[in-house]
Tab-separated table of C-alpha atoms in Angstrom:
chain	number	residue	atom	x	y	z
A	186	MET	CA	34.080	-241.435	47.098
A	187	SER	CA	37.580	-241.640	45.632
A	188	THR	CA	36.632	-244.937	43.893
A	189	GLN	CA	33.640	-243.207	42.233
A	190	ALA	CA	35.837	-240.323	41.090
A	191	LEU	CA	38.355	-242.791	39.687
A	192	GLU	CA	35.606	-244.649	37.799
A	193	ALA	CA	34.246	-241.355	36.426
A	194	ALA	CA	37.698	-240.314	35.246
A	195	LYS	CA	38.190	-243.719	33.648
A	196	ARG	CA	34.880	-243.474	31.784
A	197	LYS	CA	35.743	-239.968	30.586
A	198	SER	CA	39.164	-241.134	29.336
A	199	GLU	CA	37.542	-244.029	27.495
A	200	ALA	CA	35.009	-241.654	25.871
A	201	VAL	CA	37.791	-239.301	24.724
A	202	LEU	CA	39.752	-242.264	23.337
A	203	ILE	CA	36.700	-243.546	21.423
A	204	THR	CA	36.071	-240.039	19.965
A	205	ALA	CA	39.720	-239.770	18.911
A	206	LYS	CA	39.606	-243.194	17.260
A	207	GLU	CA	36.408	-242.263	15.397
A	208	SER	CA	38.035	-239.010	14.191
A	209	LEU	CA	41.077	-240.935	12.961
A	210	ALA	CA	38.839	-243.454	11.253
A	211	ASP	CA	36.968	-240.643	9.482
A	212	ALA	CA	40.192	-238.842	8.463
A	213	PRO	CA	40.757	-240.802	5.208
A	214	ALA	CA	37.150	-240.141	4.145
A	215	VAL	CA	37.508	-236.440	4.920
A	216	MET	CA	40.793	-236.262	2.985
A	217	LYS	CA	39.251	-238.140	0.068
A	218	SER	CA	36.258	-235.785	0.029
A	219	ALA	CA	38.609	-232.780	0.049
A	220	VAL	CA	40.598	-234.173	-2.892
A	221	GLU	CA	37.473	-235.033	-4.891
A	222	ASN	CA	35.700	-231.732	-4.199
A	223	PRO	CA	38.250	-229.102	-3.109
A	224	LYS	CA	35.768	-226.248	-3.668
A	225	LYS	CA	33.274	-227.740	-1.179
A	226	ALA	CA	36.055	-228.460	1.329
A	227	SER	CA	37.259	-224.873	1.012
A	228	ASN	CA	33.732	-223.494	1.499
A	229	ASP	CA	33.176	-225.746	4.520
A	230	PHE	CA	36.430	-224.484	6.060
A	231	LEU	CA	35.577	-220.818	5.384
A	232	HIS	CA	32.204	-221.267	7.062
A	233	THR	CA	33.586	-222.663	10.300
A	234	PRO	CA	32.934	-220.425	13.362
A	235	PHE	CA	36.658	-219.687	13.688
A	236	MET	CA	37.057	-218.541	10.080
A	237	ARG	CA	33.825	-216.508	10.158
A	238	GLY	CA	35.249	-214.591	13.092
A	239	ALA	CA	38.755	-214.297	11.627
A	240	LEU	CA	37.870	-213.286	8.048
A	241	PRO	CA	37.141	-209.588	8.796
A	242	PHE	CA	40.599	-209.310	10.366
A	243	ILE	CA	42.355	-211.203	7.544
A	244	ASN	CA	40.578	-209.292	4.768
A	245	GLY	CA	41.309	-205.973	6.454
A	246	GLY	CA	45.012	-206.757	6.820
A	247	LEU	CA	45.442	-207.945	3.229
A	248	ALA	CA	43.603	-204.885	1.873
A	249	GLY	CA	45.765	-202.540	3.954
A	250	MET	CA	49.010	-204.242	2.939
A	251	SER	CA	48.056	-204.098	-0.759
A	252	ALA	CA	47.329	-200.378	-0.501
A	253	THR	CA	50.611	-199.768	1.366
A	254	ALA	CA	52.660	-201.485	-1.353
A	255	VAL	CA	51.215	-198.980	-3.852
A	256	ILE	CA	51.305	-195.761	-1.818
A	257	GLN	CA	54.574	-196.201	0.114
A	258	PRO	CA	56.393	-193.517	-1.965
A	259	ILE	CA	53.591	-191.052	-1.152
A	260	ASP	CA	53.947	-191.841	2.549
A	261	MET	CA	57.700	-191.265	2.316
A	262	ILE	CA	57.123	-187.838	0.730
A	263	LYS	CA	54.502	-186.999	3.380
A	264	VAL	CA	56.934	-187.743	6.229
A	265	ARG	CA	59.737	-185.700	4.651
A	266	LEU	CA	57.334	-182.741	4.201
A	267	GLN	CA	56.372	-182.897	7.868
A	268	LEU	CA	59.982	-182.953	9.032
A	269	ALA	CA	61.231	-180.187	6.692
A	270	GLY	CA	61.986	-176.812	8.290
A	271	GLU	CA	61.585	-178.096	11.843
A	272	GLY	CA	61.606	-175.170	14.294
A	273	VAL	CA	61.774	-172.556	11.519
A	274	LYS	CA	58.786	-170.403	10.516
A	275	THR	CA	60.293	-168.885	7.357
A	276	GLY	CA	62.510	-170.238	4.614
A	277	PRO	CA	61.936	-172.328	1.496
A	278	LYS	CA	58.627	-174.198	1.457
A	279	PRO	CA	59.054	-177.778	0.266
A	280	THR	CA	56.487	-179.262	-2.084
A	281	PRO	CA	55.762	-182.896	-2.947
A	282	LEU	CA	57.565	-182.334	-6.263
A	283	SER	CA	60.686	-180.782	-4.701
A	284	VAL	CA	60.908	-183.563	-2.100
A	285	THR	CA	60.575	-186.216	-4.825
A	286	ARG	CA	63.290	-184.533	-6.901
A	287	GLU	CA	65.582	-184.395	-3.871
A	288	LEU	CA	65.096	-188.109	-3.167
A	289	LEU	CA	65.666	-189.076	-6.795
A	290	ALA	CA	68.738	-186.817	-7.071
A	291	SER	CA	70.707	-189.363	-5.040
A	292	GLY	CA	70.235	-191.790	-7.938
A	293	LYS	CA	68.276	-194.270	-5.851
A	294	ALA	CA	64.634	-194.389	-6.894
A	295	LEU	CA	64.111	-197.229	-4.390
A	296	ASP	CA	64.685	-194.716	-1.566
A	297	LEU	CA	61.027	-193.817	-2.073
A	298	TYR	CA	60.255	-197.290	-0.713
A	299	THR	CA	62.368	-196.859	2.420
A	300	GLY	CA	60.577	-198.468	5.351
A	301	LEU	CA	58.323	-200.662	3.209
A	302	SER	CA	58.806	-203.655	5.521
A	303	ALA	CA	57.707	-201.518	8.482
A	304	GLY	CA	54.762	-200.165	6.491
A	305	LEU	CA	53.616	-203.686	5.617
A	306	LEU	CA	53.974	-204.857	9.223
A	307	ARG	CA	52.053	-201.821	10.420
A	308	GLN	CA	49.187	-202.585	8.059
A	309	ALA	CA	49.267	-206.291	8.906
A	310	VAL	CA	48.835	-205.373	12.572
A	311	TYR	CA	46.972	-202.054	12.589
A	312	THR	CA	44.568	-202.406	9.656
A	313	THR	CA	43.823	-206.045	10.475
A	314	ALA	CA	42.830	-205.057	14.008
A	315	ARG	CA	41.106	-201.802	13.013
A	316	LEU	CA	38.758	-203.216	10.387
A	317	GLY	CA	38.271	-206.407	12.363
A	318	PHE	CA	37.289	-204.526	15.518
A	319	PHE	CA	35.044	-202.158	13.542
A	320	ASP	CA	33.266	-205.041	11.823
A	321	THR	CA	32.791	-206.836	15.156
A	322	PHE	CA	31.475	-203.687	16.882
A	323	MET	CA	29.116	-202.906	13.993
A	324	LYS	CA	27.667	-206.429	13.989
A	325	SER	CA	26.950	-206.126	17.699
A	326	LEU	CA	25.426	-202.646	17.302
A	327	THR	CA	23.333	-203.759	14.310
A	328	GLU	CA	21.910	-206.721	16.216
A	329	ARG	CA	21.115	-204.492	19.207
A	330	ALA	CA	19.473	-201.849	17.001
A	331	LYS	CA	17.499	-204.498	15.076
A	332	ALA	CA	16.179	-205.936	18.326
A	333	LYS	CA	14.829	-202.478	19.187
A	334	GLY	CA	13.478	-201.965	15.669
A	335	ASN	CA	15.859	-199.063	14.943
A	336	PRO	CA	18.514	-198.566	12.233
A	337	VAL	CA	22.160	-198.068	13.159
A	338	GLY	CA	22.752	-194.313	13.278
A	339	PHE	CA	25.728	-192.041	12.668
A	340	LYS	CA	26.481	-191.871	16.408
A	341	GLU	CA	26.879	-195.645	16.645
A	342	ARG	CA	29.057	-195.808	13.503
A	343	ALA	CA	31.262	-192.998	14.795
A	344	GLY	CA	31.637	-194.672	18.200
A	345	ALA	CA	32.591	-197.982	16.605
A	346	GLY	CA	35.144	-196.217	14.384
A	347	LEU	CA	36.729	-194.336	17.286
A	348	ALA	CA	37.005	-197.423	19.491
A	349	ALA	CA	38.371	-199.615	16.666
A	350	GLY	CA	40.978	-197.033	15.675
A	351	GLY	CA	42.193	-196.375	19.211
A	352	LEU	CA	42.591	-200.055	20.117
A	353	ALA	CA	44.360	-200.919	16.857
A	354	ALA	CA	46.732	-197.929	17.136
A	355	MET	CA	48.052	-199.058	20.506
A	356	ILE	CA	48.754	-202.510	19.108
A	357	GLY	CA	50.456	-201.172	15.964
A	358	ASN	CA	52.526	-198.334	17.499
A	359	PRO	CA	55.910	-200.174	17.481
A	360	ALA	CA	55.650	-200.811	13.714
A	361	ASP	CA	54.570	-197.185	13.205
A	362	LEU	CA	57.595	-195.960	15.160
A	363	ALA	CA	59.953	-198.173	13.130
A	364	LEU	CA	58.444	-196.798	9.898
A	365	ILE	CA	59.073	-193.162	10.901
A	366	ARG	CA	62.613	-193.924	12.102
A	367	MET	CA	63.482	-195.662	8.828
A	368	GLN	CA	61.973	-192.900	6.672
A	369	SER	CA	63.632	-190.054	8.595
A	370	ASP	CA	67.061	-191.709	8.870
A	371	GLY	CA	68.198	-190.249	5.545
A	372	LEU	CA	67.787	-186.693	6.887
A	373	LYS	CA	70.620	-187.202	9.393
A	374	ALA	CA	74.325	-186.721	8.714
A	375	LYS	CA	75.846	-189.926	7.304
A	376	ALA	CA	77.827	-190.572	10.477
A	377	ALA	CA	74.691	-190.310	12.624
A	378	ARG	CA	72.465	-192.578	10.514
A	379	ALA	CA	71.239	-195.866	11.961
A	380	ASN	CA	70.957	-197.488	8.486
A	381	TYR	CA	68.255	-199.931	9.527
A	382	THR	CA	68.108	-202.953	7.227
A	383	SER	CA	64.540	-204.006	8.010
A	384	VAL	CA	61.670	-203.464	10.417
A	385	VAL	CA	62.947	-206.333	12.593
A	386	ASP	CA	66.387	-204.703	12.743
A	387	ALA	CA	64.828	-201.329	13.633
A	388	LEU	CA	62.592	-202.725	16.381
A	389	THR	CA	65.408	-204.827	17.871
A	390	ARG	CA	67.936	-201.984	17.949
A	391	ILE	CA	65.480	-199.393	19.276
A	392	ALA	CA	64.407	-201.748	22.070
A	393	LYS	CA	68.036	-202.558	22.906
A	394	THR	CA	69.374	-198.970	22.925
A	395	GLU	CA	66.335	-197.032	24.161
A	396	GLY	CA	64.320	-199.645	26.039
A	397	VAL	CA	61.185	-201.600	25.118
A	398	THR	CA	58.922	-198.762	26.286
A	399	ALA	CA	60.492	-196.540	23.601
A	400	LEU	CA	58.595	-198.604	21.026
A	401	TRP	CA	55.459	-196.841	22.261
A	402	SER	CA	56.899	-193.335	21.834
A	403	GLY	CA	54.279	-191.027	20.362
A	404	ALA	CA	51.514	-193.448	21.353
A	405	TYR	CA	49.148	-190.665	22.509
A	406	PRO	CA	49.023	-188.768	19.196
A	407	THR	CA	49.047	-192.113	17.367
A	408	VAL	CA	45.893	-193.193	19.197
A	409	VAL	CA	44.190	-189.787	18.797
A	410	ARG	CA	45.200	-189.711	15.114
A	411	ALA	CA	43.770	-193.194	14.592
A	412	MET	CA	40.527	-192.259	16.325
A	413	ALA	CA	40.210	-189.092	14.250
A	414	LEU	CA	41.137	-191.022	11.104
A	415	ASN	CA	38.551	-193.679	11.779
A	416	PHE	CA	35.942	-191.103	12.685
A	417	GLY	CA	36.418	-189.682	9.196
A	418	GLN	CA	37.049	-192.913	7.289
A	419	LEU	CA	34.656	-195.455	8.667
A	420	ALA	CA	31.850	-193.267	10.002
A	421	PHE	CA	31.682	-190.877	7.040
A	422	PHE	CA	32.108	-193.709	4.534
A	423	SER	CA	29.169	-195.582	6.046
A	424	GLU	CA	27.148	-192.367	6.270
A	425	ALA	CA	27.938	-191.360	2.670
A	426	LYS	CA	27.036	-194.838	1.417
A	427	THR	CA	23.715	-194.627	3.252
A	428	ARG	CA	22.950	-191.172	1.794
A	429	LEU	CA	23.926	-192.239	-1.744
A	430	LYS	CA	21.977	-195.504	-1.593
A	431	ASP	CA	18.812	-194.127	-3.210
A	432	THR	CA	20.557	-192.025	-5.882
A	433	SER	CA	20.865	-192.891	-9.573
A	434	MET	CA	24.609	-193.591	-9.174
A	435	SER	CA	25.899	-197.086	-9.898
A	436	ALA	CA	27.127	-199.174	-6.947
A	437	ARG	CA	30.759	-198.624	-8.004
A	438	THR	CA	30.317	-194.839	-8.324
A	439	GLN	CA	28.617	-194.739	-4.924
A	440	THR	CA	31.555	-196.560	-3.339
A	441	LEU	CA	34.179	-194.317	-4.987
A	442	THR	CA	32.279	-191.155	-4.044
A	443	ALA	CA	31.851	-192.332	-0.466
A	444	SER	CA	35.591	-193.118	-0.316
A	445	ALA	CA	36.468	-189.624	-1.587
A	446	VAL	CA	34.213	-187.991	1.013
A	447	ALA	CA	35.519	-190.211	3.810
A	448	GLY	CA	39.127	-189.597	2.749
A	449	PHE	CA	38.688	-185.816	2.907
A	450	PHE	CA	37.187	-185.785	6.399
A	451	ALA	CA	39.677	-188.374	7.632
A	452	SER	CA	42.556	-186.200	6.385
A	453	PHE	CA	41.097	-182.996	7.834
A	454	PHE	CA	40.537	-184.409	11.315
A	455	SER	CA	43.699	-186.500	11.636
A	456	LEU	CA	46.521	-184.622	9.857
A	457	PRO	CA	47.512	-182.376	12.820
A	458	PHE	CA	47.857	-185.459	15.038
A	459	ASP	CA	49.735	-187.320	12.304
A	460	PHE	CA	52.120	-184.359	12.084
A	461	VAL	CA	52.789	-184.406	15.847
A	462	LYS	CA	53.120	-188.210	15.820
A	463	THR	CA	55.803	-187.997	13.119
A	464	ARG	CA	57.761	-185.356	15.045
A	465	LEU	CA	57.623	-187.300	18.314
A	466	GLN	CA	58.505	-190.680	16.815
A	467	LYS	CA	61.409	-189.259	14.831
A	468	GLN	CA	63.115	-187.599	17.804
A	469	THR	CA	66.023	-189.246	19.615
A	470	ARG	CA	67.817	-188.126	22.758
A	471	ALA	CA	70.701	-185.647	22.541
A	472	PRO	CA	74.030	-186.462	24.287
A	473	ASP	CA	72.725	-184.654	27.399
A	474	GLY	CA	69.598	-186.844	27.420
A	475	SER	CA	67.185	-184.096	26.379
A	476	LEU	CA	64.475	-184.350	23.701
A	477	PRO	CA	63.150	-181.600	21.398
A	478	TYR	CA	59.579	-182.267	22.575
A	479	LYS	CA	58.371	-183.462	25.983
A	480	GLY	CA	55.126	-184.872	24.651
A	481	MET	CA	52.097	-184.318	22.432
A	482	PHE	CA	50.935	-181.013	23.954
A	483	ASP	CA	54.472	-179.624	24.134
A	484	CYS	CA	54.946	-180.452	20.437
A	485	PHE	CA	51.656	-178.749	19.511
A	486	LYS	CA	52.672	-175.685	21.507
A	487	LYS	CA	56.214	-175.372	20.089
A	488	VAL	CA	55.196	-175.967	16.460
A	489	ALA	CA	52.332	-173.455	16.701
A	490	LYS	CA	54.690	-170.859	18.227
A	491	ASP	CA	57.818	-171.444	16.111
A	492	GLU	CA	56.350	-172.581	12.778
A	493	GLY	CA	52.742	-171.347	12.718
A	494	MET	CA	49.367	-173.095	12.898
A	495	LEU	CA	49.238	-173.846	9.175
A	496	ARG	CA	52.338	-176.050	9.516
A	497	PHE	CA	50.121	-178.789	10.938
A	498	TYR	CA	48.370	-178.995	7.551
A	499	ARG	CA	51.496	-178.974	5.408
A	500	GLY	CA	51.238	-181.615	2.698
A	501	PHE	CA	47.447	-181.958	2.993
A	502	SER	CA	47.068	-182.999	-0.655
A	503	THR	CA	49.795	-185.658	-0.291
A	504	TYR	CA	48.218	-186.929	2.894
A	505	TYR	CA	44.791	-187.074	1.243
A	506	VAL	CA	46.170	-189.143	-1.660
A	507	ARG	CA	47.808	-191.434	0.903
A	508	ILE	CA	44.633	-191.838	2.970
A	509	ALA	CA	42.111	-192.255	0.098
A	510	PRO	CA	43.093	-195.860	-0.879
A	511	HIS	CA	42.527	-196.943	2.742
A	512	ALA	CA	39.099	-195.301	2.905
C-alpha cells in the first residue's frame, strides 16, 4: 500500500515538473507576443477570471480617490461646521464661508487639505469595498431575478446598497477615524495638538496611546451612516436611472440627474449619523478618563437636548456638495 502511494506521489511530481517545464518553454513566446501586440496582451490579462472579479473593486477605489482629491477642502469645512458650538444651543452660527475665511486667515491655504492622506486611504479601502461589494451583490441578484423571469426591483437594490455600505464601513473605520482626528486637531489649543504628519502617523499613535480597539471608535454610527448613505446613493441612483431610461434626456443628462437625486437622498438620510460619527471620533479622554459622549445614542440625546434637533442637519448644503461627486 505504501509502495503504491509512493509511486502515485512520484507520478504526480513528474507531472508537475513536466507542466512547469512546458510553462517555462512557452514563456519566451508569451513575452514575445506581449511585446509584439501589447494591446492584445493587456486585453487578455484584463479578461482573466481574477481581473474580472477585481476590476469593480479597483475602479471603485480609483473613482473615490479622484473625487476625494477634489472635494477634500469641502470635507474639511463640513467637519469644522459639525464641531462648532459643541454643547451650546445659542451663539454665532458658522457658515461654510465663515469657516473658510477662518482657515485661510492663518495664511495657510493648504490647511483646507488637512487629512488628505487619511481621506485617500479611506476611499482606497471604503469605496473600493463598497462599490465592489455592491457590484458583486447586484450581479448575483440580477442572475437570480433573470432565472425567475423578473427584473431586479428597488427592494433588491436597496438591500445590496445597505449590505455593501455596512461591510465596507467596518473595514474603513480606522482611516475614517484618522481623518476626523487630523481635521479636528487644529481646533485644540496649540499645546494640546497632536500635529499628526500623515495617516500612518495618526493610526500608529492612536493605536499606541489609546489601544488598537480605539481605531474602531464611532464604528456604530459609521456603519449606520454608510448604510443610509448607500441606501440613498446606490439604490436611488439605480432607481432614478431606470425611471429616466425612457425619457428624451441624453445618456449624460440622465446620469447627472440621477446623481443629483441620489446625492440629495443620501445626504438627507445619512447626515445625522455623519454628525454623530464626527463627534464620537473626535473625542479623546479627559485626564480623569471620562468622555463627552458614551456612545451613539448618548450623543444623539445630548446634542438634541443641548443644541437642538436642527443641529444634526447643520451644513446640509456643504455635505450635499461633498456627497454628490461620489453618487
